[in-house]
Short mmCIF file of C-alpha atoms and ligand atoms in Angstrom, two decimals:
data_model
loop_
_atom_site.label_atom_id
_atom_site.label_comp_id
_atom_site.label_asym_id
_atom_site.label_seq_id
_atom_site.Cartn_x
_atom_site.Cartn_y
_atom_site.Cartn_z
CA MET A 583 3.27 -18.89 -15.64
CA ASN A 584 0.10 -19.28 -13.60
CA ASN A 585 -0.29 -15.77 -12.29
CA ASN A 586 -3.29 -16.16 -10.12
CA PHE A 587 -1.78 -16.92 -6.74
CA TRP A 588 -2.74 -14.54 -3.94
CA TRP A 589 0.78 -13.19 -3.76
CA GLN A 590 0.72 -12.36 -7.45
CA HIS A 591 -2.57 -10.50 -7.75
CA GLY A 592 -2.45 -9.19 -4.17
CA ILE A 593 -1.00 -6.07 -2.56
CA ILE A 594 1.28 -6.21 0.48
CA TYR A 595 1.12 -3.54 3.19
CA HIS A 596 4.25 -3.15 5.30
CA ILE A 597 3.59 -2.42 8.97
CA TYR A 598 6.36 -1.14 11.20
CA PRO A 599 4.82 -2.45 14.43
CA ARG A 600 6.46 0.06 16.78
CA SER A 601 4.69 2.83 14.92
CA PHE A 602 1.36 1.52 13.72
CA MET A 603 -0.97 1.62 16.72
CA ASP A 604 -0.34 1.62 20.46
CA HIS A 605 -3.01 -0.32 22.32
CA ASN A 606 -1.48 -0.71 25.80
CA GLY A 607 -0.56 2.97 26.18
CA ASP A 608 3.22 2.82 26.47
CA GLY A 609 3.92 4.98 23.45
CA VAL A 610 5.02 2.05 21.29
CA GLY A 611 2.81 0.25 18.77
CA ASP A 612 1.81 -3.36 19.52
CA LEU A 613 0.00 -6.39 18.14
CA ARG A 614 -3.36 -5.54 19.69
CA GLY A 615 -3.05 -2.12 18.12
CA ILE A 616 -2.62 -3.80 14.74
CA ILE A 617 -5.63 -6.05 15.41
CA ASN A 618 -7.72 -2.95 16.07
CA LYS A 619 -6.70 -1.49 12.72
CA LEU A 620 -7.32 -4.55 10.56
CA ASP A 621 -10.69 -3.15 9.53
CA TYR A 622 -8.93 -0.08 8.19
CA LEU A 623 -6.65 -2.29 6.11
CA SER A 624 -9.64 -4.23 4.77
CA TRP A 625 -11.31 -0.95 3.92
CA LEU A 626 -8.16 0.17 2.11
CA GLY A 627 -8.26 -3.08 0.14
CA VAL A 628 -4.82 -4.62 0.64
CA ASP A 629 -4.34 -8.40 0.68
CA ALA A 630 -1.46 -9.03 3.06
CA ILE A 631 0.46 -7.40 5.87
CA TRP A 632 4.17 -7.79 6.47
CA LEU A 633 5.25 -7.05 10.04
CA SER A 634 8.80 -5.93 10.82
CA PRO A 635 10.17 -8.04 13.73
CA VAL A 636 8.10 -8.40 16.89
CA TYR A 637 10.27 -11.05 18.59
CA PRO A 638 11.96 -10.74 22.00
CA SER A 639 14.87 -8.40 21.53
CA PRO A 640 17.07 -6.02 23.51
CA MET A 641 16.23 -3.61 20.65
CA ALA A 642 19.78 -2.63 19.79
CA ASP A 643 18.57 -2.46 16.17
CA ALA A 644 14.84 -1.96 16.74
CA GLY A 645 14.08 -5.68 16.84
CA TYR A 646 16.38 -6.76 13.98
CA ASP A 647 18.46 -8.20 16.82
CA VAL A 648 16.34 -11.22 17.71
CA ALA A 649 16.84 -12.94 21.08
CA ASN A 650 14.25 -15.66 20.44
CA TYR A 651 12.77 -16.42 17.04
CA ILE A 652 9.72 -18.23 18.37
CA ASP A 653 8.22 -15.81 20.85
CA ILE A 654 6.89 -12.26 20.99
CA ASP A 655 8.53 -9.35 22.81
CA PRO A 656 6.33 -8.14 25.70
CA LEU A 657 6.63 -4.68 24.17
CA PHE A 658 4.42 -5.95 21.34
CA GLY A 659 2.29 -8.46 23.25
CA SER A 660 2.32 -12.24 23.49
CA LEU A 661 2.09 -15.36 21.37
CA ASP A 662 -1.62 -15.41 22.13
CA ASP A 663 -1.91 -11.92 20.67
CA MET A 664 -0.09 -13.09 17.55
CA ASP A 665 -2.40 -16.09 17.23
CA GLU A 666 -5.33 -13.75 17.50
CA LEU A 667 -3.86 -11.32 15.01
CA ILE A 668 -3.36 -14.10 12.46
CA ALA A 669 -6.89 -15.43 13.04
CA GLU A 670 -8.48 -11.98 12.81
CA ALA A 671 -6.48 -11.17 9.69
CA HIS A 672 -7.45 -14.43 8.03
CA GLN A 673 -11.10 -13.79 8.79
CA ARG A 674 -10.77 -10.64 6.74
CA ASN A 675 -8.90 -12.43 3.94
CA LEU A 676 -5.68 -10.69 4.91
CA ARG A 677 -2.51 -12.78 4.83
CA VAL A 678 0.25 -12.31 7.37
CA ILE A 679 3.91 -12.21 6.40
CA LEU A 680 6.46 -12.23 9.22
CA ASP A 681 10.00 -10.94 9.21
CA TYR A 682 12.65 -13.67 9.31
CA VAL A 683 16.14 -12.51 10.29
CA PRO A 684 18.53 -15.36 9.44
CA ASN A 685 21.79 -13.46 9.07
CA HIS A 686 22.33 -12.71 12.75
CA THR A 687 20.78 -13.02 16.17
CA SER A 688 20.97 -10.78 19.18
CA HIS A 689 24.02 -11.34 21.38
CA GLN A 690 21.43 -12.22 24.00
CA HIS A 691 19.99 -15.15 22.04
CA ALA A 692 20.43 -18.39 24.02
CA TRP A 693 22.31 -19.85 21.04
CA PHE A 694 24.94 -17.14 21.18
CA ARG A 695 25.25 -17.29 24.94
CA GLU A 696 25.93 -20.99 24.62
CA SER A 697 28.23 -20.50 21.66
CA ARG A 698 30.44 -18.04 23.50
CA MET A 699 30.73 -20.18 26.65
CA SER A 700 33.75 -22.10 25.38
CA ARG A 701 35.54 -23.09 22.24
CA ASP A 702 34.12 -26.59 22.70
CA SER A 703 30.54 -25.45 23.02
CA PRO A 704 28.24 -27.59 20.85
CA LYS A 705 26.96 -24.34 19.39
CA ARG A 706 30.40 -22.79 18.82
CA ASP A 707 30.14 -23.16 15.07
CA TRP A 708 26.60 -21.79 14.92
CA TYR A 709 28.36 -18.42 14.80
CA ILE A 710 31.49 -17.23 12.99
CA TRP A 711 34.44 -17.41 15.38
CA ARG A 712 38.05 -16.93 14.31
CA ASP A 713 41.52 -16.63 15.78
CA PRO A 714 43.36 -13.34 15.42
CA ALA A 715 45.37 -12.82 12.23
CA PRO A 716 48.91 -14.35 12.44
CA GLU A 717 50.35 -10.89 13.03
CA GLY A 718 47.63 -10.20 15.63
CA GLY A 719 44.46 -8.18 15.37
CA VAL A 720 41.26 -8.86 13.45
CA PRO A 721 41.13 -11.89 11.12
CA ASN A 722 40.54 -9.85 7.95
CA ASN A 723 39.57 -6.40 6.66
CA TRP A 724 35.78 -6.76 6.65
CA LEU A 725 33.86 -3.71 7.86
CA THR A 726 30.52 -3.22 9.56
CA ARG A 727 27.54 -1.89 7.64
CA PHE A 728 26.83 0.46 10.54
CA GLY A 729 29.81 2.77 10.71
CA GLY A 730 32.54 0.99 8.74
CA HIS A 731 34.30 -0.32 11.85
CA PRO A 732 36.16 -3.64 11.86
CA ALA A 733 33.40 -6.25 11.74
CA TRP A 734 35.04 -8.46 14.38
CA THR A 735 34.60 -8.24 18.14
CA TRP A 736 37.10 -9.79 20.53
CA ASP A 737 35.81 -12.23 23.11
CA GLU A 738 38.26 -12.13 26.01
CA PRO A 739 37.24 -15.37 27.81
CA THR A 740 37.56 -17.58 24.73
CA GLN A 741 40.31 -15.57 23.03
CA GLN A 742 38.66 -15.41 19.61
CA TYR A 743 36.83 -12.86 17.48
CA TYR A 744 33.24 -13.19 16.32
CA TYR A 745 31.95 -11.64 13.11
CA HIS A 746 29.05 -9.21 12.72
CA THR A 747 28.01 -7.23 9.65
CA PHE A 748 25.91 -4.90 11.76
CA LEU A 749 26.31 -4.12 15.48
CA PRO A 750 28.49 -6.12 17.91
CA GLU A 751 25.09 -6.91 19.49
CA GLN A 752 24.16 -8.74 16.25
CA PRO A 753 26.55 -11.71 15.94
CA GLU A 754 26.43 -13.40 12.55
CA LEU A 755 25.05 -16.94 12.28
CA ASN A 756 27.12 -19.55 10.47
CA TRP A 757 24.94 -20.95 7.70
CA ARG A 758 27.67 -23.45 6.83
CA SER A 759 26.66 -25.41 9.97
CA PRO A 760 24.04 -28.07 9.08
CA GLU A 761 22.73 -28.00 12.65
CA LEU A 762 22.19 -24.27 12.55
CA GLN A 763 20.42 -24.67 9.23
CA GLN A 764 18.00 -27.18 10.72
CA ALA A 765 17.35 -24.99 13.75
CA MET A 766 16.51 -22.07 11.47
CA PHE A 767 14.25 -24.18 9.26
CA ASP A 768 12.44 -25.21 12.44
CA VAL A 769 11.73 -21.52 13.01
CA LEU A 770 10.03 -21.34 9.60
CA ARG A 771 7.98 -24.43 10.45
CA PHE A 772 7.01 -23.01 13.84
CA TRP A 773 5.46 -19.94 12.25
CA CYS A 774 3.90 -21.81 9.32
CA GLU A 775 2.20 -24.08 11.85
CA ARG A 776 0.85 -20.99 13.62
CA GLY A 777 -0.61 -19.70 10.40
CA SER A 778 1.96 -17.33 8.98
CA ASP A 779 1.49 -17.02 5.21
CA GLY A 780 5.09 -16.27 4.45
CA PHE A 781 8.26 -14.50 5.38
CA ARG A 782 10.14 -11.39 4.43
CA ILE A 783 13.74 -12.49 4.76
CA ASP A 784 16.19 -9.94 6.09
CA VAL A 785 19.46 -9.36 4.13
CA ILE A 786 19.26 -12.81 2.60
CA HIS A 787 22.11 -12.06 0.15
CA ARG A 788 24.48 -11.74 3.11
CA ILE A 789 23.90 -14.94 5.00
CA ILE A 790 26.85 -16.85 3.54
CA LYS A 791 30.34 -15.38 3.63
CA ASP A 792 33.43 -16.46 1.69
CA ALA A 793 34.65 -19.76 3.15
CA GLN A 794 38.26 -18.57 3.12
CA LEU A 795 37.42 -15.17 4.63
CA ARG A 796 39.41 -13.35 1.96
CA ASP A 797 39.94 -9.60 2.34
CA ASN A 798 37.49 -7.37 0.48
CA PRO A 799 39.12 -5.21 -2.20
CA PRO A 800 39.25 -1.42 -1.78
CA ASN A 801 36.54 0.66 -3.43
CA PRO A 802 38.30 2.97 -5.91
CA ARG A 803 35.35 5.37 -5.85
CA TRP A 804 35.32 5.95 -2.10
CA LYS A 805 36.21 9.43 -0.87
CA PRO A 806 36.40 10.88 2.66
CA GLY A 807 32.97 12.13 3.69
CA MET A 808 31.24 9.10 2.16
CA ASP A 809 29.85 6.31 4.35
CA PRO A 810 33.01 4.74 5.84
CA TYR A 811 31.58 1.28 5.25
CA GLN A 812 31.83 1.86 1.50
CA GLN A 813 35.62 1.91 1.64
CA ARG A 814 35.62 -1.71 0.54
CA LEU A 815 33.77 -3.54 -2.21
CA GLU A 816 31.81 -6.35 -0.65
CA ARG A 817 33.10 -9.10 -2.86
CA TYR A 818 33.39 -11.73 -0.14
CA THR A 819 30.71 -10.73 2.36
CA ARG A 820 27.55 -10.89 0.27
CA ASN A 821 26.02 -12.57 -2.75
CA GLN A 822 28.18 -15.71 -2.49
CA PRO A 823 27.18 -18.61 -4.77
CA GLU A 824 26.32 -20.93 -1.86
CA VAL A 825 23.51 -18.63 -0.71
CA HIS A 826 21.28 -20.17 -3.37
CA ASP A 827 21.60 -23.65 -1.87
CA VAL A 828 20.32 -22.30 1.43
CA ILE A 829 17.43 -20.43 -0.16
CA ARG A 830 16.36 -23.59 -1.98
CA MET A 831 16.23 -25.37 1.36
CA MET A 832 14.16 -22.55 2.87
CA ARG A 833 11.79 -22.75 -0.07
CA ALA A 834 11.42 -26.50 0.27
CA THR A 835 10.69 -26.00 3.97
CA VAL A 836 7.83 -23.56 3.44
CA GLU A 837 6.47 -25.49 0.46
CA ALA A 838 5.46 -28.23 2.86
CA TYR A 839 2.64 -25.81 3.69
CA PRO A 840 0.18 -24.54 1.06
CA GLU A 841 0.61 -21.11 -0.53
CA ARG A 842 3.39 -19.87 1.76
CA ILE A 843 5.78 -17.36 0.22
CA LEU A 844 9.29 -16.07 0.61
CA VAL A 845 9.90 -12.38 0.01
CA GLY A 846 13.54 -11.41 0.17
CA GLU A 847 15.47 -8.28 0.99
CA VAL A 848 18.13 -8.63 -1.69
CA ASN A 849 20.23 -5.54 -2.14
CA VAL A 850 22.20 -6.47 -5.25
CA ALA A 851 22.47 -5.27 -8.85
CA VAL A 852 19.36 -5.99 -10.89
CA GLU A 853 21.10 -8.59 -13.05
CA GLU A 854 22.10 -10.52 -9.92
CA LEU A 855 18.65 -10.07 -8.42
CA MET A 856 17.28 -12.39 -11.09
CA THR A 857 19.39 -15.26 -9.79
CA TYR A 858 17.43 -15.13 -6.51
CA TYR A 859 14.36 -16.56 -8.24
CA GLY A 860 16.41 -19.69 -8.95
CA ALA A 861 14.60 -22.05 -11.27
CA GLY A 862 11.34 -21.14 -9.58
CA ASP A 863 12.71 -22.84 -6.48
CA GLU A 864 14.14 -19.88 -4.52
CA LEU A 865 12.42 -16.61 -3.55
CA HIS A 866 8.88 -15.97 -4.76
CA LEU A 867 9.44 -12.22 -4.58
CA PRO A 868 12.98 -10.86 -4.31
CA PHE A 869 12.40 -7.18 -3.59
CA ASN A 870 13.27 -4.94 -6.48
CA PHE A 871 14.78 -1.75 -5.04
CA GLN A 872 15.36 -0.06 -8.40
CA ILE A 873 12.80 2.70 -7.88
CA ILE A 874 13.79 3.27 -4.26
CA HIS A 875 17.41 3.62 -5.30
CA ALA A 876 16.82 5.61 -8.49
CA ARG A 877 19.00 8.67 -8.29
CA LEU A 878 16.55 10.73 -10.29
CA TRP A 879 12.79 11.07 -10.24
CA ASP A 880 12.88 11.40 -13.96
CA ALA A 881 10.57 9.93 -16.61
CA ALA A 882 13.33 8.72 -18.91
CA ASP A 883 15.22 7.16 -16.03
CA LEU A 884 12.13 5.45 -14.64
CA ARG A 885 11.38 4.04 -18.07
CA ARG A 886 14.96 2.86 -18.45
CA ILE A 887 15.10 1.01 -15.13
CA ILE A 888 11.67 -0.56 -15.42
CA ASP A 889 12.25 -1.65 -19.02
CA GLN A 890 15.54 -3.14 -17.92
CA TYR A 891 13.92 -5.04 -15.04
CA GLU A 892 11.15 -6.34 -17.29
CA ALA A 893 13.64 -7.42 -19.93
CA LEU A 894 15.80 -9.29 -17.44
CA LEU A 895 12.98 -11.14 -15.66
CA PRO A 896 12.88 -14.82 -16.60
CA ASP A 897 9.48 -16.06 -17.84
CA SER A 898 8.90 -18.02 -14.68
CA ALA A 899 9.60 -15.05 -12.40
CA TRP A 900 6.92 -12.77 -10.98
CA PRO A 901 7.88 -9.07 -10.63
CA THR A 902 7.52 -6.99 -7.50
CA GLN A 903 7.73 -3.25 -6.86
CA VAL A 904 8.25 -1.07 -3.81
CA LEU A 905 8.65 2.66 -3.18
CA GLY A 906 9.56 2.77 0.47
CA ASN A 907 10.35 0.85 3.64
CA HIS A 908 11.64 1.35 7.18
CA ASP A 909 15.21 1.79 5.93
CA GLU A 910 14.56 4.41 3.25
CA HIS A 911 13.43 8.01 3.21
CA ARG A 912 9.74 8.35 2.50
CA ILE A 913 8.71 8.92 -1.10
CA THR A 914 6.83 12.12 -0.15
CA SER A 915 10.06 13.57 1.22
CA LYS A 916 12.02 12.52 -1.83
CA VAL A 917 9.70 13.78 -4.55
CA GLY A 918 7.15 16.04 -2.84
CA ALA A 919 3.48 15.52 -2.04
CA ALA A 920 2.16 16.00 -5.58
CA GLN A 921 4.60 13.55 -7.14
CA ALA A 922 4.05 11.06 -4.30
CA ARG A 923 0.59 10.55 -5.79
CA VAL A 924 2.14 9.92 -9.19
CA GLY A 925 4.51 7.50 -7.45
CA MET A 926 1.58 5.63 -5.90
CA MET A 927 -0.04 5.37 -9.31
CA LEU A 928 3.22 4.02 -10.68
CA LEU A 929 3.56 1.47 -7.87
CA LEU A 930 0.00 0.21 -8.28
CA THR A 931 -0.05 0.05 -12.08
CA LEU A 932 3.28 -1.60 -12.79
CA ARG A 933 3.35 -5.33 -13.40
CA GLY A 934 4.00 -7.35 -10.27
CA THR A 935 3.20 -7.41 -6.59
CA PRO A 936 3.36 -3.97 -4.95
CA THR A 937 4.31 -3.36 -1.32
CA ILE A 938 2.97 -0.19 0.29
CA TYR A 939 4.86 1.22 3.28
CA TYR A 940 2.48 2.19 6.11
CA GLY A 941 1.50 5.84 5.99
CA ASP A 942 2.54 6.34 2.38
CA GLU A 943 -1.12 5.97 1.45
CA ILE A 944 -1.89 9.24 3.28
CA GLY A 945 1.28 10.99 2.14
CA MET A 946 3.23 10.85 5.40
CA HIS A 947 6.67 12.42 5.10
CA ASP A 948 9.94 12.04 7.00
CA VAL A 949 10.01 13.74 10.39
CA GLU A 950 13.14 15.50 11.52
CA ILE A 951 14.32 13.97 14.80
CA PRO A 952 16.15 16.18 17.33
CA PRO A 953 19.52 14.64 18.27
CA GLU A 954 18.43 13.87 21.84
CA LEU A 955 15.52 11.75 20.55
CA VAL A 956 17.47 9.66 18.03
CA GLN A 957 16.78 5.94 18.38
CA ASP A 958 18.38 4.38 15.32
CA PRO A 959 21.87 2.94 15.96
CA TRP A 960 22.88 3.81 12.43
CA GLU A 961 22.41 7.52 13.17
CA LYS A 962 24.21 7.16 16.48
CA PHE A 963 27.24 5.42 14.95
CA VAL A 964 27.56 7.41 11.75
CA PRO A 965 26.08 10.82 12.48
CA GLY A 966 26.11 13.46 9.80
CA ILE A 967 25.74 11.37 6.63
CA GLY A 968 21.98 11.16 6.81
CA ALA A 969 21.97 7.43 7.48
CA GLY A 970 19.49 7.66 10.37
CA ARG A 971 16.22 5.85 9.71
CA ASP A 972 14.03 7.31 12.46
CA PRO A 973 12.50 10.00 10.20
CA GLN A 974 10.68 7.38 8.12
CA ARG A 975 9.61 5.32 11.15
CA THR A 976 7.42 7.82 13.00
CA PRO A 977 3.96 6.97 14.37
CA MET A 978 1.06 6.48 12.00
CA GLN A 979 -1.21 9.50 11.84
CA TRP A 980 -4.75 8.28 12.47
CA ASP A 981 -6.72 11.37 13.43
CA THR A 982 -6.56 14.97 14.64
CA THR A 983 -6.42 14.27 18.39
CA SER A 984 -3.12 14.91 20.11
CA ASN A 985 -0.63 12.13 19.38
CA ALA A 986 -2.58 11.63 16.15
CA GLY A 987 -4.65 8.83 17.68
CA PHE A 988 -1.54 6.64 17.78
CA CYS A 989 -1.26 6.50 21.57
CA PRO A 990 -3.10 8.06 24.53
CA THR A 991 -2.85 11.83 24.76
CA ASP A 992 -0.91 11.78 28.06
CA VAL A 993 1.80 9.46 26.76
CA THR A 994 4.98 10.37 24.87
CA PRO A 995 5.26 8.34 21.67
CA TRP A 996 8.57 6.57 21.09
CA LEU A 997 9.34 8.90 18.18
CA PRO A 998 7.87 12.35 17.62
CA ILE A 999 4.79 12.69 15.43
CA ALA A 1000 4.84 14.91 12.33
CA ASN A 1001 3.73 18.39 13.32
CA ASP A 1002 1.26 18.62 10.41
CA TYR A 1003 -0.64 15.53 11.51
CA THR A 1004 -3.87 17.50 11.93
CA ASP A 1005 -3.85 17.91 8.13
CA ILE A 1006 -2.31 14.58 7.17
CA ASN A 1007 -4.16 11.77 8.91
CA VAL A 1008 -6.46 8.89 8.07
CA ALA A 1009 -9.67 10.31 9.55
CA THR A 1010 -9.41 13.61 7.70
CA ALA A 1011 -8.36 11.93 4.47
CA GLN A 1012 -11.28 9.52 4.63
CA THR A 1013 -13.74 12.40 4.51
CA ASN A 1014 -12.04 14.02 1.50
CA ALA A 1015 -12.83 12.47 -1.88
CA HIS A 1016 -9.72 14.12 -3.35
CA SER A 1017 -7.22 13.03 -0.70
CA MET A 1018 -4.24 10.85 -1.41
CA LEU A 1019 -5.87 8.15 0.69
CA SER A 1020 -9.03 8.25 -1.43
CA MET A 1021 -6.88 8.08 -4.54
CA THR A 1022 -4.87 5.14 -3.22
CA ARG A 1023 -8.03 3.26 -2.31
CA GLU A 1024 -9.50 3.89 -5.76
CA LEU A 1025 -6.27 2.73 -7.35
CA ILE A 1026 -6.34 -0.47 -5.31
CA ALA A 1027 -9.97 -1.13 -6.24
CA LEU A 1028 -9.29 -0.41 -9.90
CA ARG A 1029 -6.27 -2.66 -9.93
CA ARG A 1030 -8.27 -5.46 -8.38
CA THR A 1031 -11.10 -5.22 -10.90
CA THR A 1032 -8.95 -4.64 -13.99
CA PRO A 1033 -7.26 -7.82 -15.25
CA ALA A 1034 -4.93 -5.81 -17.49
CA LEU A 1035 -3.51 -4.21 -14.33
CA THR A 1036 -3.29 -7.33 -12.21
CA ARG A 1037 -1.84 -9.64 -14.81
CA GLY A 1038 -1.40 -7.87 -18.13
CA ASN A 1039 1.92 -7.41 -19.89
CA TYR A 1040 3.90 -4.22 -19.60
CA ARG A 1041 4.98 -2.22 -22.66
CA SER A 1042 6.38 1.30 -22.38
CA ILE A 1043 5.89 3.79 -25.21
CA ASP A 1044 7.55 7.02 -26.28
CA ALA A 1045 6.20 10.12 -24.56
CA PRO A 1046 7.14 13.80 -24.29
CA ASP A 1047 9.98 14.81 -21.99
CA GLY A 1048 8.93 14.41 -18.38
CA VAL A 1049 6.21 11.87 -19.16
CA PHE A 1050 6.42 8.13 -18.58
CA ALA A 1051 3.76 6.09 -20.38
CA TYR A 1052 3.06 2.40 -20.69
CA PHE A 1053 0.40 -0.06 -21.71
CA ARG A 1054 -0.73 -2.92 -19.55
CA GLU A 1055 -2.48 -5.48 -21.69
CA THR A 1056 -3.97 -8.93 -21.81
CA ASN A 1057 -5.30 -10.61 -24.97
CA ASP A 1058 -8.59 -8.80 -24.70
CA ALA A 1059 -8.02 -5.77 -22.48
CA GLN A 1060 -5.75 -2.77 -22.68
CA VAL A 1061 -5.00 0.04 -20.24
CA LEU A 1062 -2.71 3.02 -20.84
CA VAL A 1063 -0.93 4.65 -17.90
CA VAL A 1064 0.46 8.13 -18.46
CA LEU A 1065 2.48 9.74 -15.68
CA ASN A 1066 3.56 13.35 -15.79
CA VAL A 1067 6.64 13.26 -13.60
CA ASP A 1068 7.01 17.02 -14.02
CA ASP A 1069 5.11 19.90 -12.43
CA GLN A 1070 4.45 21.54 -15.82
CA PRO A 1071 1.50 20.72 -18.10
CA LYS A 1072 2.25 18.40 -21.04
CA GLN A 1073 0.61 17.37 -24.27
CA MET A 1074 1.00 13.89 -25.58
CA GLU A 1075 0.08 12.70 -29.06
CA LEU A 1076 -1.59 9.34 -28.73
CA PRO A 1077 -1.56 6.44 -31.15
CA PRO A 1078 -4.62 6.76 -33.50
CA ASP A 1079 -6.14 3.43 -32.51
CA LEU A 1080 -7.29 4.55 -29.07
CA THR A 1081 -10.78 5.67 -30.09
CA GLY A 1082 -13.29 5.02 -27.41
CA ALA A 1083 -10.65 5.19 -24.70
CA HIS A 1084 -11.61 7.02 -21.53
CA VAL A 1085 -10.08 8.09 -18.24
CA VAL A 1086 -10.72 5.77 -15.33
CA LEU A 1087 -8.54 7.55 -12.78
CA SER A 1088 -6.57 10.77 -12.43
CA THR A 1089 -4.24 11.49 -9.52
CA HIS A 1090 -6.27 14.71 -9.21
CA MET A 1091 -9.44 12.63 -8.65
CA ASP A 1092 -11.42 14.17 -11.50
CA ARG A 1093 -11.79 13.62 -15.29
CA LEU A 1094 -13.57 10.33 -14.65
CA ASN A 1095 -14.96 8.92 -17.94
CA GLU A 1096 -13.47 11.76 -20.00
CA SER A 1097 -13.05 10.56 -23.59
CA ILE A 1098 -9.58 10.62 -25.02
CA GLY A 1099 -8.93 12.15 -28.45
CA THR A 1100 -5.65 12.03 -30.31
CA THR A 1101 -3.97 14.55 -28.02
CA LEU A 1102 -3.84 13.97 -24.30
CA GLU A 1103 -3.61 17.04 -22.07
CA LEU A 1104 -1.88 16.45 -18.78
CA ARG A 1105 -1.71 18.89 -15.93
CA GLY A 1106 1.46 19.28 -13.91
CA ASP A 1107 1.98 16.34 -11.50
CA GLU A 1108 -0.86 14.43 -13.09
CA GLY A 1109 -1.03 10.70 -13.62
CA LEU A 1110 -3.84 9.18 -15.65
CA ILE A 1111 -5.13 5.70 -16.19
CA VAL A 1112 -6.93 5.34 -19.49
CA LYS A 1113 -9.02 2.31 -20.31
CA VAL A 1114 -8.71 1.43 -23.96
CA THR A 1115 -10.63 -1.86 -24.21
C1 GLC B 151 17.87 -5.06 7.18
C2 GLC B 151 16.75 -4.35 7.88
C3 GLC B 151 17.31 -3.22 8.66
C4 GLC B 151 18.27 -3.78 9.69
C5 GLC B 151 19.33 -4.65 9.03
C6 GLC B 151 20.07 -5.46 10.04
O1 GLC B 151 18.49 -4.26 6.24
O2 GLC B 151 15.79 -3.93 6.94
O3 GLC B 151 16.32 -2.46 9.28
O4 GLC B 151 18.89 -2.76 10.40
O5 GLC B 151 18.76 -5.56 8.13
O6 GLC B 151 19.25 -6.48 10.55
#
């Protein structure tokens, strides 16, 4: 396939707007804050930013409960600010990807207010309303993702239940309604007209539910103490065949505009993930959560899952990789600071479009949140199972001033800032040639200037225990990536035909240009990129 589109050779940077930069001094990040940091992102070398939702919202789920898809919440700024952000980003050759949340709205969205007014409301079937079961009670056994409660809420005035996968404040849209479909496609058009370069689509695999609302089967592996929501297998609430028809319509909608893309949050098994590319007419980039969800940070396991993904990808499909996002614990907290560098090298040397989660480039880690400061509804509804997502959403650490340069010093940020921010911050890292930030920037620059890394094939090779190694190669260029996923030194025998090969980057930020013999010495926690031809 042509692999020279911006979204194929580019790198996406995921901004969690509440936590990136506070410009108006209320302790919450905003659009003008992002505008002020665009130069930093250009300096880093990324190609696109994806913003988690900034639309008007009562913030029951931090903005993933949208009350109006075509405006901006005053917390973040205004439509004018968004226009300016897009213009300023484009001037710097940065694309802007917006979050699109089609599965549900806020209960305060005008559509839902109208829908719940009466059973005859013209928008009644824009949401999923049902009578009680014949014997009374909820229509079926579906459970909420947040807390495993019955996923139906009773509406006293109209004597019916409405369905919601997440909070009762997030009623589910009915994508079987053609009118609703058109209204949601209009939202895509609205933002394309304003210059958005694409959309990250929230829980796209969930937007269509079984037409007959059949009960989900029990999960035989569920035990008390596990997330209560996992008591049922989600056979009828996600990944239904009709979802692909809708995605094709979304794709056709954005294709009326040049070079717009659809990135999808698709939390399904990797074999099923492939179906979300369609015949090149569905998602451009269905997120691949294999590495995020890997149970082990283990060389053999990483090789296994990446080989599997590569083998399953249809020829027409472009891969994509991600190590973290606003829903997942930070990579530094999962594997430690030294291995987080190896992880960044992995992310930026695998085949396919990488997405970097804000702050991962400086090695930010999860921050423990005292119970009285918890914001995330997931933590509030299911305390004790570690589901809370605040720890990975804390303010970006910009410098050594109090509040880390995120907000004014006399303001309390919406979530606490990591207490080691005076060590881990952008300003300090920028002055240190060995910092993780310097390494990430080098990696980005190297990737950009090395065709084998941007578009070469991937081929893993055998390596000693604890080491994951692969070639990236085009017809006339070859790069070897060797990652020591262990903290102990390793020796690796190399194929004999690598004469002339030399190191172009080490995670330790040394060994530049070192020639490679037949045995490669790796220090603990070291990743190396070796240029062969
Ligand atoms: C997605 C979002 C998550 C949100 C949920 C409900 O999984 O990434 O943050 O809570 O959808 O909208």
